[in-house]
mmCIF file of C-alpha atoms in Angstrom:
data_model
loop_
_atom_site.group_PDB
_atom_site.id
_atom_site.type_symbol
_atom_site.label_atom_id
_atom_site.label_comp_id
_atom_site.label_asym_id
_atom_site.label_seq_id
_atom_site.Cartn_x
_atom_site.Cartn_y
_atom_site.Cartn_z
ATOM 1 C CA MET N 1 13.276 -22.394 6.939
ATOM 2 C CA PHE N 2 10.895 -22.450 3.975
ATOM 3 C CA LEU N 3 8.345 -19.689 3.496
ATOM 4 C CA ASP N 4 4.858 -21.210 3.674
ATOM 5 C CA THR N 5 2.146 -18.644 2.896
ATOM 6 C CA ARG N 6 -0.892 -20.944 3.012
ATOM 7 C CA VAL N 7 -2.067 -19.613 6.373
ATOM 8 C CA LEU N 8 -1.550 -15.942 5.532
ATOM 9 C CA ARG N 9 -4.889 -15.394 3.774
ATOM 10 C CA HIS N 10 -6.823 -16.894 6.685
ATOM 11 C CA LEU N 11 -5.489 -14.595 9.406
ATOM 12 C CA THR N 12 -7.973 -12.085 10.797
ATOM 13 C CA ALA N 13 -7.335 -8.469 11.715
ATOM 14 C CA GLU N 14 -7.231 -9.559 15.366
ATOM 15 C CA ASP N 15 -4.596 -12.183 14.570
ATOM 16 C CA TRP N 16 -2.402 -9.540 12.935
ATOM 17 C CA LYS N 17 -2.725 -7.257 15.965
ATOM 18 C CA VAL N 18 -1.654 -10.042 18.320
ATOM 19 C CA LEU N 19 1.256 -11.025 16.068
ATOM 20 C CA ALA N 20 2.377 -7.391 15.929
ATOM 21 C CA ALA N 21 2.124 -7.221 19.732
ATOM 22 C CA VAL N 22 4.437 -10.219 20.080
ATOM 23 C CA GLU N 23 6.879 -8.518 17.718
ATOM 24 C CA MET N 24 6.807 -5.286 19.741
ATOM 25 C CA GLY N 25 7.280 -7.189 22.978
ATOM 26 C CA SER N 26 10.275 -9.033 21.505
ATOM 27 C CA LYS N 27 12.260 -5.794 21.574
ATOM 28 C CA ASN N 28 12.681 -6.141 25.338
ATOM 29 C CA HIS N 29 11.766 -9.777 26.013
ATOM 30 C CA GLU N 30 13.191 -12.987 24.638
ATOM 31 C CA LEU N 31 9.928 -14.586 25.728
ATOM 32 C CA VAL N 32 7.029 -12.100 25.645
ATOM 33 C CA PRO N 33 4.782 -12.552 28.713
ATOM 34 C CA THR N 34 1.189 -13.418 27.855
ATOM 35 C CA PRO N 35 -0.267 -10.567 30.009
ATOM 36 C CA LEU N 36 1.913 -8.117 28.055
ATOM 37 C CA ILE N 37 0.584 -9.499 24.763
ATOM 38 C CA GLU N 38 -2.947 -9.021 26.082
ATOM 39 C CA ARG N 39 -2.292 -5.375 26.955
ATOM 40 C CA MET N 40 -0.461 -4.475 23.760
ATOM 41 C CA SER N 41 -3.004 -6.126 21.443
ATOM 42 C CA ARG N 42 -5.885 -3.921 22.600
ATOM 43 C CA LEU N 43 -8.544 -6.161 21.090
ATOM 44 C CA LYS N 44 -12.186 -5.243 21.498
ATOM 45 C CA GLY N 45 -12.928 -8.874 22.310
ATOM 46 C CA GLY N 46 -10.757 -8.666 25.390
ATOM 47 C CA VAL N 47 -8.574 -11.409 26.830
ATOM 48 C CA SER N 48 -10.585 -14.247 25.303
ATOM 49 C CA GLY N 49 -10.080 -12.810 21.809
ATOM 50 C CA VAL N 50 -6.337 -12.501 22.405
ATOM 51 C CA HIS N 51 -6.107 -16.141 23.491
ATOM 52 C CA ARG N 52 -8.021 -17.301 20.415
ATOM 53 C CA SER N 53 -5.548 -15.469 18.202
ATOM 54 C CA ILE N 54 -2.601 -16.800 20.209
ATOM 55 C CA ALA N 55 -3.876 -20.333 19.656
ATOM 56 C CA THR N 56 -4.223 -19.705 15.906
ATOM 57 C CA LEU N 57 -0.751 -18.182 15.601
ATOM 58 C CA ALA N 58 0.895 -20.900 17.684
ATOM 59 C CA LYS N 59 -0.785 -23.656 15.673
ATOM 60 C CA SER N 60 0.503 -22.048 12.479
ATOM 61 C CA GLY N 61 4.059 -21.802 13.859
ATOM 62 C CA LEU N 62 4.154 -18.001 13.760
ATOM 63 C CA ILE N 63 4.773 -17.781 17.507
ATOM 64 C CA GLY N 64 6.052 -20.445 19.871
ATOM 65 C CA ARG N 65 6.572 -21.390 23.472
ATOM 66 C CA MET N 66 9.836 -22.287 25.178
ATOM 67 C CA LYS N 67 10.141 -25.394 27.294
ATOM 68 C CA GLU N 68 10.817 -25.007 30.989
ATOM 69 C CA ALA N 69 10.240 -21.249 30.816
ATOM 70 C CA LYS N 70 9.861 -19.491 34.151
ATOM 71 C CA TYR N 71 6.641 -17.765 33.063
ATOM 72 C CA ASP N 72 3.894 -18.111 30.478
ATOM 73 C CA GLY N 73 4.803 -16.380 27.258
ATOM 74 C CA TYR N 74 5.563 -16.655 23.552
ATOM 75 C CA ARG N 75 8.396 -15.804 21.211
ATOM 76 C CA LEU N 76 8.189 -14.622 17.615
ATOM 77 C CA THR N 77 9.432 -17.207 15.109
ATOM 78 C CA TYR N 78 11.081 -16.485 11.775
ATOM 79 C CA GLY N 79 7.795 -17.589 10.192
ATOM 80 C CA GLY N 80 5.949 -14.910 12.149
ATOM 81 C CA LEU N 81 8.487 -12.284 11.103
ATOM 82 C CA ASP N 82 8.093 -13.421 7.472
ATOM 83 C CA TYR N 83 4.342 -12.938 7.681
ATOM 84 C CA LEU N 84 4.625 -9.466 9.204
ATOM 85 C CA ALA N 85 7.012 -8.398 6.445
ATOM 86 C CA LEU N 86 4.766 -9.811 3.709
ATOM 87 C CA HIS N 87 1.771 -8.087 5.309
ATOM 88 C CA THR N 88 3.597 -4.754 5.050
ATOM 89 C CA HIS N 89 4.643 -5.347 1.426
ATOM 90 C CA SER N 90 1.065 -6.329 0.583
ATOM 91 C CA SER N 91 -0.416 -3.239 2.232
ATOM 92 C CA LYS N 92 1.849 -1.093 0.019
ATOM 93 C CA ASP N 93 0.757 -3.017 -3.125
ATOM 94 C CA VAL N 94 4.342 -4.166 -3.640
ATOM 95 C CA VAL N 95 3.614 -7.896 -3.308
ATOM 96 C CA TYR N 96 0.349 -9.595 -4.238
ATOM 97 C CA SER N 97 1.369 -13.223 -4.721
ATOM 98 C CA VAL N 98 4.301 -15.410 -3.722
ATOM 99 C CA GLY N 99 5.821 -18.020 -5.995
ATOM 100 C CA SER N 100 8.560 -20.588 -5.613
ATOM 101 C CA ARG N 101 11.954 -20.311 -3.982
ATOM 102 C CA VAL N 102 14.597 -19.721 -6.650
ATOM 103 C CA GLY N 103 17.673 -19.425 -4.467
ATOM 104 C CA VAL N 104 18.933 -20.382 -1.056
ATOM 105 C CA GLY N 105 22.079 -19.429 0.797
ATOM 106 C CA LYS N 106 23.538 -19.798 4.241
ATOM 107 C CA GLU N 107 22.062 -16.428 5.239
ATOM 108 C CA SER N 108 19.081 -15.791 2.949
ATOM 109 C CA ASP N 109 16.185 -17.189 0.914
ATOM 110 C CA ILE N 110 15.263 -15.848 -2.530
ATOM 111 C CA MET N 111 11.615 -16.006 -3.622
ATOM 112 C CA ILE N 112 9.743 -15.075 -6.785
ATOM 113 C CA VAL N 113 6.838 -12.723 -6.027
ATOM 114 C CA ALA N 114 4.477 -10.640 -8.153
ATOM 115 C CA ASP N 115 2.349 -7.515 -7.810
ATOM 116 C CA LYS N 116 -1.314 -7.170 -8.811
ATOM 117 C CA THR N 117 -0.369 -6.598 -12.444
ATOM 118 C CA GLY N 118 1.505 -9.895 -12.537
ATOM 119 C CA LYS N 119 4.929 -8.281 -12.780
ATOM 120 C CA GLN N 120 7.462 -10.606 -11.225
ATOM 121 C CA LYS N 121 9.947 -9.415 -8.632
ATOM 122 C CA ILE N 122 12.464 -10.889 -6.218
ATOM 123 C CA LEU N 123 11.875 -11.146 -2.481
ATOM 124 C CA LYS N 124 15.063 -11.611 -0.485
ATOM 125 C CA ILE N 125 14.593 -12.851 3.078
ATOM 126 C CA HIS N 126 17.629 -12.431 5.315
ATOM 127 C CA ARG N 127 18.116 -15.251 7.791
ATOM 128 C CA LEU N 128 21.245 -14.562 9.787
ATOM 129 C CA GLY N 129 21.707 -17.310 12.326
ATOM 130 C CA ARG N 130 20.859 -20.093 9.897
ATOM 131 C CA ILE N 131 24.360 -21.383 10.571
ATOM 132 C CA SER N 132 24.166 -23.631 13.611
ATOM 133 C CA PHE N 133 27.405 -23.775 15.543
ATOM 134 C CA ARG N 134 28.562 -26.991 17.102
ATOM 135 C CA THR N 135 29.708 -24.895 20.042
ATOM 136 C CA VAL N 136 26.057 -24.373 20.913
ATOM 137 C CA LYS N 137 26.481 -23.007 24.415
ATOM 138 C CA SER N 138 28.838 -20.189 23.500
ATOM 139 C CA ASN N 139 26.604 -19.250 20.606
ATOM 140 C CA ARG N 140 23.546 -19.015 22.827
ATOM 141 C CA ASP N 141 25.444 -16.892 25.310
ATOM 142 C CA TYR N 142 26.144 -14.471 22.464
ATOM 143 C CA LEU N 143 22.467 -14.405 21.504
ATOM 144 C CA ARG N 144 21.613 -13.286 25.025
ATOM 145 C CA ASN N 145 23.999 -10.361 24.821
ATOM 146 C CA LYS N 146 21.663 -7.366 24.686
ATOM 147 C CA GLN N 147 24.234 -5.257 22.845
ATOM 148 C CA GLY N 148 24.604 -7.911 20.170
ATOM 149 C CA GLY N 149 20.869 -8.428 19.755
ATOM 150 C CA SER N 150 19.011 -11.468 18.460
ATOM 151 C CA TRP N 151 19.498 -13.047 15.049
ATOM 152 C CA MET N 152 16.184 -11.549 13.923
ATOM 153 C CA TYR N 153 17.432 -8.100 14.880
ATOM 154 C CA LEU N 154 20.672 -8.703 12.982
ATOM 155 C CA SER N 155 18.697 -9.955 9.967
ATOM 156 C CA ARG N 156 16.791 -6.661 10.026
ATOM 157 C CA LEU N 157 20.096 -4.781 10.065
ATOM 158 C CA ALA N 158 21.376 -6.841 7.132
ATOM 159 C CA ALA N 159 18.259 -5.985 5.121
ATOM 160 C CA MET N 160 18.471 -2.304 6.061
ATOM 161 C CA LYS N 161 22.126 -2.146 5.076
ATOM 162 C CA GLU N 162 21.665 -3.965 1.782
ATOM 163 C CA TYR N 163 18.667 -1.843 0.789
ATOM 164 C CA ALA N 164 20.510 1.373 1.605
ATOM 165 C CA PHE N 165 23.536 0.333 -0.444
ATOM 166 C CA MET N 166 21.385 -0.816 -3.374
ATOM 167 C CA GLN N 167 19.668 2.579 -3.455
ATOM 168 C CA ALA N 168 22.975 4.449 -3.300
ATOM 169 C CA LEU N 169 24.604 2.252 -5.951
ATOM 170 C CA GLN N 170 21.658 2.514 -8.324
ATOM 171 C CA GLU N 171 21.651 6.302 -8.058
ATOM 172 C CA GLU N 172 25.316 6.303 -9.117
ATOM 173 C CA GLY N 173 24.665 4.088 -12.132
ATOM 174 C CA PHE N 174 26.067 0.795 -10.832
ATOM 175 C CA PRO N 175 24.608 -2.394 -12.355
ATOM 176 C CA VAL N 176 22.429 -3.626 -9.474
ATOM 177 C CA PRO N 177 18.799 -4.816 -9.253
ATOM 178 C CA GLU N 178 16.324 -2.029 -8.625
ATOM 179 C CA PRO N 179 15.483 -1.800 -4.894
ATOM 180 C CA ILE N 180 11.700 -1.505 -4.553
ATOM 181 C CA ASN N 181 10.841 -1.842 -0.864
ATOM 182 C CA GLN N 182 12.268 -3.017 2.453
ATOM 183 C CA SER N 183 10.389 -4.307 5.484
ATOM 184 C CA ARG N 184 11.988 -5.856 8.547
ATOM 185 C CA HIS N 185 14.381 -8.588 7.336
ATOM 186 C CA THR N 186 13.165 -8.585 3.710
ATOM 187 C CA ILE N 187 13.860 -6.675 0.514
ATOM 188 C CA VAL N 188 11.788 -6.573 -2.661
ATOM 189 C CA MET N 189 13.849 -5.870 -5.775
ATOM 190 C CA SER N 190 13.489 -6.136 -9.530
ATOM 191 C CA LEU N 191 13.872 -9.523 -11.196
ATOM 192 C CA VAL N 192 16.915 -9.634 -13.457
ATOM 193 C CA GLU N 193 16.787 -12.312 -16.141
ATOM 194 C CA SER N 194 20.307 -13.629 -15.826
ATOM 195 C CA LEU N 195 22.572 -16.445 -14.723
ATOM 196 C CA PRO N 196 24.983 -16.535 -11.809
ATOM 197 C CA LEU N 197 28.540 -16.383 -13.105
ATOM 198 C CA ARG N 198 29.275 -19.681 -11.387
ATOM 199 C CA GLN N 199 26.839 -21.424 -13.747
ATOM 200 C CA VAL N 200 28.570 -20.177 -16.902
ATOM 201 C CA SER N 201 31.055 -22.676 -18.328
ATOM 202 C CA SER N 202 32.538 -20.485 -21.062
ATOM 203 C CA VAL N 203 32.357 -16.988 -22.529
ATOM 204 C CA PRO N 204 33.562 -15.802 -25.943
ATOM 205 C CA ASP N 205 35.907 -13.146 -24.509
ATOM 206 C CA PRO N 206 37.083 -13.856 -20.925
ATOM 207 C CA ALA N 207 39.558 -10.952 -21.002
ATOM 208 C CA SER N 208 36.810 -8.426 -21.693
ATOM 209 C CA LEU N 209 34.532 -9.754 -18.944
ATOM 210 C CA TYR N 210 37.437 -9.914 -16.495
ATOM 211 C CA ALA N 211 38.369 -6.302 -17.245
ATOM 212 C CA GLU N 212 34.774 -5.212 -16.706
ATOM 213 C CA LEU N 213 34.596 -6.938 -13.307
ATOM 214 C CA ILE N 214 37.904 -5.459 -12.155
ATOM 215 C CA ASP N 215 36.646 -2.067 -13.298
ATOM 216 C CA LEU N 216 33.575 -2.542 -11.078
ATOM 217 C CA ILE N 217 35.836 -3.229 -8.090
ATOM 218 C CA LEU N 218 37.788 -0.050 -8.825
ATOM 219 C CA ARG N 219 34.617 1.993 -9.387
ATOM 220 C CA LEU N 220 33.300 0.874 -6.017
ATOM 221 C CA ALA N 221 36.597 1.841 -4.412
ATOM 222 C CA LYS N 222 36.442 5.273 -6.036
ATOM 223 C CA HIS N 223 33.099 5.759 -4.314
ATOM 224 C CA GLY N 224 34.582 4.620 -1.004
ATOM 225 C CA LEU N 225 33.252 1.047 -0.989
ATOM 226 C CA ILE N 226 34.478 -2.552 -1.063
ATOM 227 C CA HIS N 227 31.958 -5.270 -1.879
ATOM 228 C CA GLY N 228 33.528 -7.752 0.526
ATOM 229 C CA ASP N 229 32.166 -10.871 -1.199
ATOM 230 C CA PHE N 230 32.806 -10.205 -4.880
ATOM 231 C CA ASN N 231 32.771 -13.687 -6.368
ATOM 232 C CA GLU N 232 31.006 -15.929 -8.883
ATOM 233 C CA PHE N 233 28.055 -16.441 -6.510
ATOM 234 C CA ASN N 234 27.268 -12.720 -6.287
ATOM 235 C CA ILE N 235 27.746 -11.739 -9.922
ATOM 236 C CA LEU N 236 24.924 -12.264 -12.399
ATOM 237 C CA ILE N 237 25.478 -12.315 -16.156
ATOM 238 C CA LYS N 238 22.728 -10.650 -18.170
ATOM 239 C CA GLU N 239 22.343 -10.703 -21.941
ATOM 240 C CA GLU N 240 21.551 -7.366 -23.572
ATOM 241 C CA ARG N 241 20.345 -7.668 -27.145
ATOM 242 C CA THR N 242 20.420 -4.797 -29.629
ATOM 243 C CA ASN N 243 19.124 -4.740 -33.190
ATOM 244 C CA LYS N 244 20.804 -2.834 -35.986
ATOM 245 C CA TYR N 245 19.352 -2.236 -39.422
ATOM 246 C CA THR N 246 21.580 -1.824 -42.470
ATOM 247 C CA ILE N 247 21.025 -1.584 -46.218
ATOM 248 C CA GLU N 248 22.867 -4.181 -48.282
ATOM 249 C CA ASP N 249 22.319 -4.648 -52.009
ATOM 250 C CA GLY N 250 19.293 -2.419 -51.795
ATOM 251 C CA GLU N 251 17.653 -4.549 -49.095
ATOM 252 C CA GLU N 252 17.195 -3.783 -45.428
ATOM 253 C CA LYS N 253 18.956 -6.319 -43.201
ATOM 254 C CA GLU N 254 18.566 -6.751 -39.471
ATOM 255 C CA THR N 255 21.465 -7.904 -37.304
ATOM 256 C CA GLU N 256 21.291 -8.663 -33.590
ATOM 257 C CA THR N 257 24.171 -8.229 -31.178
ATOM 258 C CA VAL N 258 24.283 -9.754 -27.699
ATOM 259 C CA THR N 259 26.435 -8.183 -25.009
ATOM 260 C CA LEU N 260 27.201 -9.692 -21.597
ATOM 261 C CA VAL N 261 26.480 -7.312 -18.733
ATOM 262 C CA PRO N 262 27.560 -8.200 -15.163
ATOM 263 C CA ILE N 263 25.069 -7.397 -12.383
ATOM 264 C CA ILE N 264 26.335 -7.335 -8.796
ATOM 265 C CA ILE N 265 24.193 -8.501 -5.887
ATOM 266 C CA ASP N 266 24.423 -9.230 -2.141
ATOM 267 C CA PHE N 267 25.645 -6.226 -0.151
ATOM 268 C CA PRO N 268 25.259 -6.898 3.617
ATOM 269 C CA GLN N 269 29.025 -7.411 3.982
ATOM 270 C CA MET N 270 29.999 -4.269 2.025
ATOM 271 C CA VAL N 271 32.523 -2.090 3.884
ATOM 272 C CA SER N 272 34.103 1.334 3.574
ATOM 273 C CA MET N 273 37.534 1.945 2.089
ATOM 274 C CA ASP N 274 38.345 3.397 5.513
ATOM 275 C CA HIS N 275 37.555 0.127 7.295
ATOM 276 C CA VAL N 276 40.319 -1.226 9.511
ATOM 277 C CA ASN N 277 40.504 -4.375 7.344
ATOM 278 C CA ALA N 278 39.808 -2.622 4.038
ATOM 279 C CA GLU N 279 42.981 -3.832 2.325
ATOM 280 C CA MET N 280 42.233 -7.462 3.207
ATOM 281 C CA TYR N 281 38.676 -7.222 1.838
ATOM 282 C CA PHE N 282 39.831 -5.442 -1.328
ATOM 283 C CA ASP N 283 42.587 -7.957 -2.047
ATOM 284 C CA ARG N 284 40.201 -10.844 -1.366
ATOM 285 C CA ASP N 285 37.676 -9.525 -3.888
ATOM 286 C CA VAL N 286 40.363 -9.189 -6.557
ATOM 287 C CA GLU N 287 41.795 -12.621 -5.807
ATOM 288 C CA CYS N 288 38.353 -14.268 -5.982
ATOM 289 C CA ILE N 289 37.862 -13.023 -9.539
ATOM 290 C CA LYS N 290 41.379 -13.992 -10.606
ATOM 291 C CA ARG N 291 41.041 -17.464 -9.129
ATOM 292 C CA PHE N 292 37.664 -18.112 -10.744
ATOM 293 C CA PHE N 293 38.729 -16.945 -14.202
ATOM 294 C CA LYS N 294 41.862 -19.101 -14.053
ATOM 295 C CA LYS N 295 39.949 -22.181 -12.942
ATOM 296 C CA ARG N 296 36.848 -21.819 -15.125
ATOM 297 C CA PHE N 297 38.018 -19.973 -18.250
ATOM 298 C CA HIS N 298 41.795 -20.719 -18.077
ATOM 299 C CA PHE N 299 42.398 -16.989 -18.250
ATOM 300 C CA VAL N 300 45.311 -15.359 -16.428
ATOM 301 C CA PRO N 301 45.776 -11.567 -16.614
ATOM 302 C CA THR N 302 49.133 -10.365 -17.881
ATOM 303 C CA GLN N 303 49.331 -7.444 -15.464
ATOM 304 C CA PRO N 304 49.480 -7.682 -11.657
ATOM 305 C CA GLY N 305 47.010 -5.905 -9.404
ATOM 306 C CA PRO N 306 44.980 -3.887 -8.978
ATOM 307 C CA PHE N 307 46.363 -2.955 -5.564
ATOM 308 C CA PHE N 308 44.608 -1.402 -2.603
ATOM 309 C CA LYS N 309 47.139 1.413 -2.175
ATOM 310 C CA ASP N 310 46.462 2.605 -5.722
ATOM 311 C CA ALA N 311 42.684 2.287 -5.378
ATOM 312 C CA LYS N 312 42.816 4.211 -2.097
ATOM 313 C CA LYS N 313 44.244 7.228 -3.914
ATOM 314 C CA THR N 314 41.205 7.414 -6.186
ATOM 315 C CA VAL N 315 38.574 7.616 -3.409
ATOM 316 C CA GLY N 316 36.394 10.669 -3.973
ATOM 317 C CA LYS N 317 38.360 11.766 -7.028
ATOM 318 C CA ASP N 318 36.766 13.322 -10.123
ATOM 319 C CA GLY N 319 33.682 14.240 -8.139
ATOM 320 C CA ALA N 320 32.887 10.658 -7.096
ATOM 321 C CA LYS N 321 30.338 10.633 -4.276
ATOM 322 C CA ARG N 322 31.415 8.867 -1.070
ATOM 323 C CA LEU N 323 28.664 6.253 -0.841
ATOM 324 C CA ASP N 324 29.920 4.914 2.481
ATOM 325 C CA ALA N 325 29.143 8.283 4.034
ATOM 326 C CA ALA N 326 25.850 8.550 2.153
ATOM 327 C CA VAL N 327 24.591 5.240 3.539
ATOM 328 C CA GLU N 328 25.500 6.247 7.081
ATOM 329 C CA ALA N 329 23.568 9.456 6.584
ATOM 330 C CA SER N 330 20.521 7.445 5.468
ATOM 331 C CA GLY N 331 20.043 6.117 8.996
ATOM 332 C CA PHE N 332 22.219 3.008 9.052
ATOM 333 C CA THR N 333 24.431 4.054 11.967
ATOM 334 C CA LYS N 334 27.965 3.007 12.880
ATOM 335 C CA LYS N 335 26.582 1.157 15.913
ATOM 336 C CA MET N 336 24.319 -0.921 13.673
ATOM 337 C CA LEU N 337 27.243 -1.592 11.334
ATOM 338 C CA LYS N 338 29.481 -2.809 14.169
ATOM 339 C CA GLU N 339 26.789 -5.158 15.502
ATOM 340 C CA LEU N 340 26.178 -6.628 12.057
ATOM 341 C CA GLU N 341 29.866 -6.996 11.223
ATOM 342 C CA LYS N 342 30.529 -8.746 14.522
ATOM 343 C CA ALA N 343 27.806 -11.296 13.873
ATOM 344 C CA ILE N 344 28.943 -11.983 10.298
ATOM 345 C CA GLN N 345 32.593 -12.279 11.310
ATOM 346 C CA GLU N 346 31.807 -14.715 14.124
ATOM 347 C CA GLN N 347 29.751 -16.856 11.751
ATOM 348 C CA GLN N 348 32.504 -16.842 9.120
ATOM 349 C CA ALA N 349 35.144 -17.744 11.702
ATOM 350 C CA LYS N 350 33.110 -20.783 12.727
ATOM 351 C CA ILE N 351 32.660 -21.795 9.090
ATOM 352 C CA ASP N 352 36.384 -21.450 8.366
ATOM 353 C CA ALA N 353 37.165 -23.529 11.458
ATOM 354 C CA GLY N 354 34.780 -26.270 10.320
ATOM 355 C CA GLU N 355 32.558 -25.788 13.347
ATOM 356 C CA ALA N 356 29.391 -24.813 11.531
ATOM 357 C CA VAL N 357 26.805 -26.582 9.410
ATOM 358 C CA GLU N 358 23.494 -25.487 7.965
ATOM 359 C CA GLU N 359 20.174 -26.428 9.486
ATOM 360 C CA ASP N 360 16.573 -25.746 8.540
ATOM 361 C CA GLU N 361 15.522 -24.036 11.757
ATOM 362 C CA LEU N 362 17.654 -22.076 14.241
ATOM 363 C CA ASP N 363 17.608 -22.993 17.927
ATOM 364 C CA GLU N 364 14.043 -24.249 17.912
ATOM 365 C CA ASP N 365 14.296 -25.229 21.540
ATOM 366 C CA GLU N 366 16.832 -24.109 24.129
ATOM 367 C CA ASP N 367 16.927 -27.574 25.711
ATOM 368 C CA GLU N 368 17.066 -29.546 22.457
ATOM 369 C CA GLU N 369 19.786 -32.194 22.534
ATOM 370 C CA ASP N 370 22.858 -31.747 20.349
ATOM 371 C CA ASP N 371 22.372 -35.210 18.795
ATOM 372 C CA ASN N 372 19.047 -34.132 17.358
ATOM 373 C CA GLU N 373 20.577 -30.926 16.013
ATOM 374 C CA ASP N 374 23.366 -32.867 14.298
ATOM 375 C CA ASP N 375 20.833 -35.193 12.623
ATOM 376 C CA SER N 376 18.934 -32.178 11.272
ATOM 377 C CA ASP N 377 22.211 -30.645 10.073
ATOM 378 C CA ASP N 378 23.174 -33.823 8.184
ATOM 379 C CA GLU N 379 19.825 -33.907 6.382
ATOM 380 C CA GLU N 380 20.226 -30.267 5.328
ATOM 381 C CA ASP N 381 23.742 -30.942 4.023
ATOM 382 C CA GLU N 382 22.435 -33.859 1.922
ATOM 383 C CA GLU N 383 19.693 -31.656 0.465
ATOM 384 C CA ASP N 384 22.205 -28.921 -0.409
ATOM 385 C CA GLN N 385 24.521 -31.445 -2.054
ATOM 386 C CA GLN N 386 21.656 -32.857 -4.136
ATOM 387 C CA GLU N 387 20.634 -29.342 -5.158
ATOM 388 C CA GLU N 388 24.192 -28.528 -6.275
ATOM 389 C CA GLU N 389 24.296 -31.698 -8.407
ATOM 390 C CA GLU N 390 21.030 -30.756 -10.109
ATOM 391 C CA GLN N 391 22.232 -27.289 -11.101
ATOM 392 C CA ALA N 392 23.361 -27.073 -14.709
ATOM 393 C CA VAL N 393 26.366 -25.200 -16.032
ATOM 394 C CA PHE N 394 25.731 -23.208 -19.205
ATOM 395 C CA GLU N 395 27.982 -22.238 -22.061
ATOM 396 C CA ILE N 396 27.443 -18.778 -23.470
ATOM 397 C CA PRO N 397 27.794 -19.062 -27.241
ATOM 398 C CA ALA N 398 30.725 -17.480 -29.017
ATOM 399 C CA SER N 399 28.247 -15.328 -30.932
ATOM 400 C CA VAL N 400 27.852 -13.088 -27.895
ATOM 401 C CA GLY N 401 29.528 -9.771 -28.545
ATOM 402 C CA ARG N 402 29.087 -9.870 -32.344
ATOM 403 C CA PRO N 403 26.075 -9.837 -34.692
ATOM 404 C CA LEU N 404 24.115 -13.102 -34.751
ATOM 405 C CA SER N 405 23.509 -14.960 -37.970
ATOM 406 C CA ASP N 406 19.973 -15.980 -38.935
ATOM 407 C CA ALA N 407 20.700 -19.570 -37.872
ATOM 408 C CA GLU N 408 22.100 -18.472 -34.501
ATOM 409 C CA LYS N 409 18.974 -16.467 -33.633
ATOM 410 C CA GLY N 410 17.266 -19.737 -32.778
ATOM 411 C CA LEU N 411 19.472 -20.219 -29.711
ATOM 412 C CA GLU N 412 17.509 -20.486 -26.496
ATOM 413 C CA LYS N 413 17.907 -17.462 -24.266
ATOM 414 C CA LEU N 414 19.650 -18.168 -20.988
ATOM 415 C CA SER N 415 17.363 -16.887 -18.246
ATOM 416 C CA LEU N 416 16.533 -17.346 -14.597
ATOM 417 C CA GLY N 417 14.206 -20.226 -13.905
ATOM 418 C CA GLY N 418 13.852 -23.887 -14.618
ATOM 419 C CA LYS N 419 16.344 -26.557 -13.721
ATOM 420 C CA GLY N 420 19.691 -24.952 -13.100
ATOM 421 C CA GLY N 421 18.112 -21.526 -12.886
ATOM 422 C CA LYS N 422 18.460 -21.157 -9.144
ATOM 423 C CA ARG N 423 20.917 -18.732 -7.735
ATOM 424 C CA ARG N 424 22.609 -18.480 -4.370
ATOM 425 C CA VAL N 425 22.767 -15.148 -2.648
#
């Protein structure tokens, strides 16, 4: 779904209390009974004030009814959860304004936001459950499993996990965006002016970039982690420019050097080196990089590997901090991890089997006919295909990695934004 903030500024304090009450009631009720909302809201205006706010929230799509429900009640929508998260970020002066969507994936939306000073940041909104399975009944049975939790709950876990890993990785000097704040299913992070690797058509030195990416995989392993989805979609390429002044023939001359720096993103699927399927995830990450470099840059490494058994021996060596243990200690428990992994694995299995397509809204109505769902899915697929066709592929000039000449300094800087500037996360 698309984040529409037009209603946000018009909500009253009473509306926010009622919306928060629906959220609290959702912990134990799929459909929160109206009398419970009335009690939990505690409005001075009484029941009539609660019903006015309910009408406002329902009209705005922040809460919704369910057809043929056995009792009168409301459920929290993803739109309502978005608003609650934004309200929290705003109260902490982290987010003041919301801009356009700059990226969309099967499990998240990426928005440009800014604080009161105008500094731009990235808002990542996790939306697990965006994949709509053609085996609708079995999927809905899983959603009713109290141990598995709802998709909103799992989206919260994904955000918690990613934020915890980003903090741990940044502290250890890994090239990741700066994590700024996390609320519910959202994360606010620093904006990195960069391009996704998948949008880069050529680089001056593929061997050097390949070696740097493999080194990142091995560094993660040394700290007890495997990215789990280390590919061209989750690697950003940033240009770092440095100026050097030299004296030639008695005159001061300035030369500028541009270096490509990979930035890694997207961490909900990150696993420990002790995971039961650790070797499979490690080998898959390595193979993804090898396959992309062969296809895009026609580069094939001369040496085999790296191999999981060798990387396993380096875990915790030379004083490397076990980040998998550090994240668990931060409050993201093993139970949470198992619930999240189960959901992601089931989604991926459906995708691999060709039984899943994207749709704009998840399970809007329990009794909605499958034909209508398929029509919505087809429209979403067409939009995604059109978006892919519009995205440009850029060539990084051969000057990168060496001093630029005066003529080359006029090259336009490759940065996030504009046509082709979107990124998938």
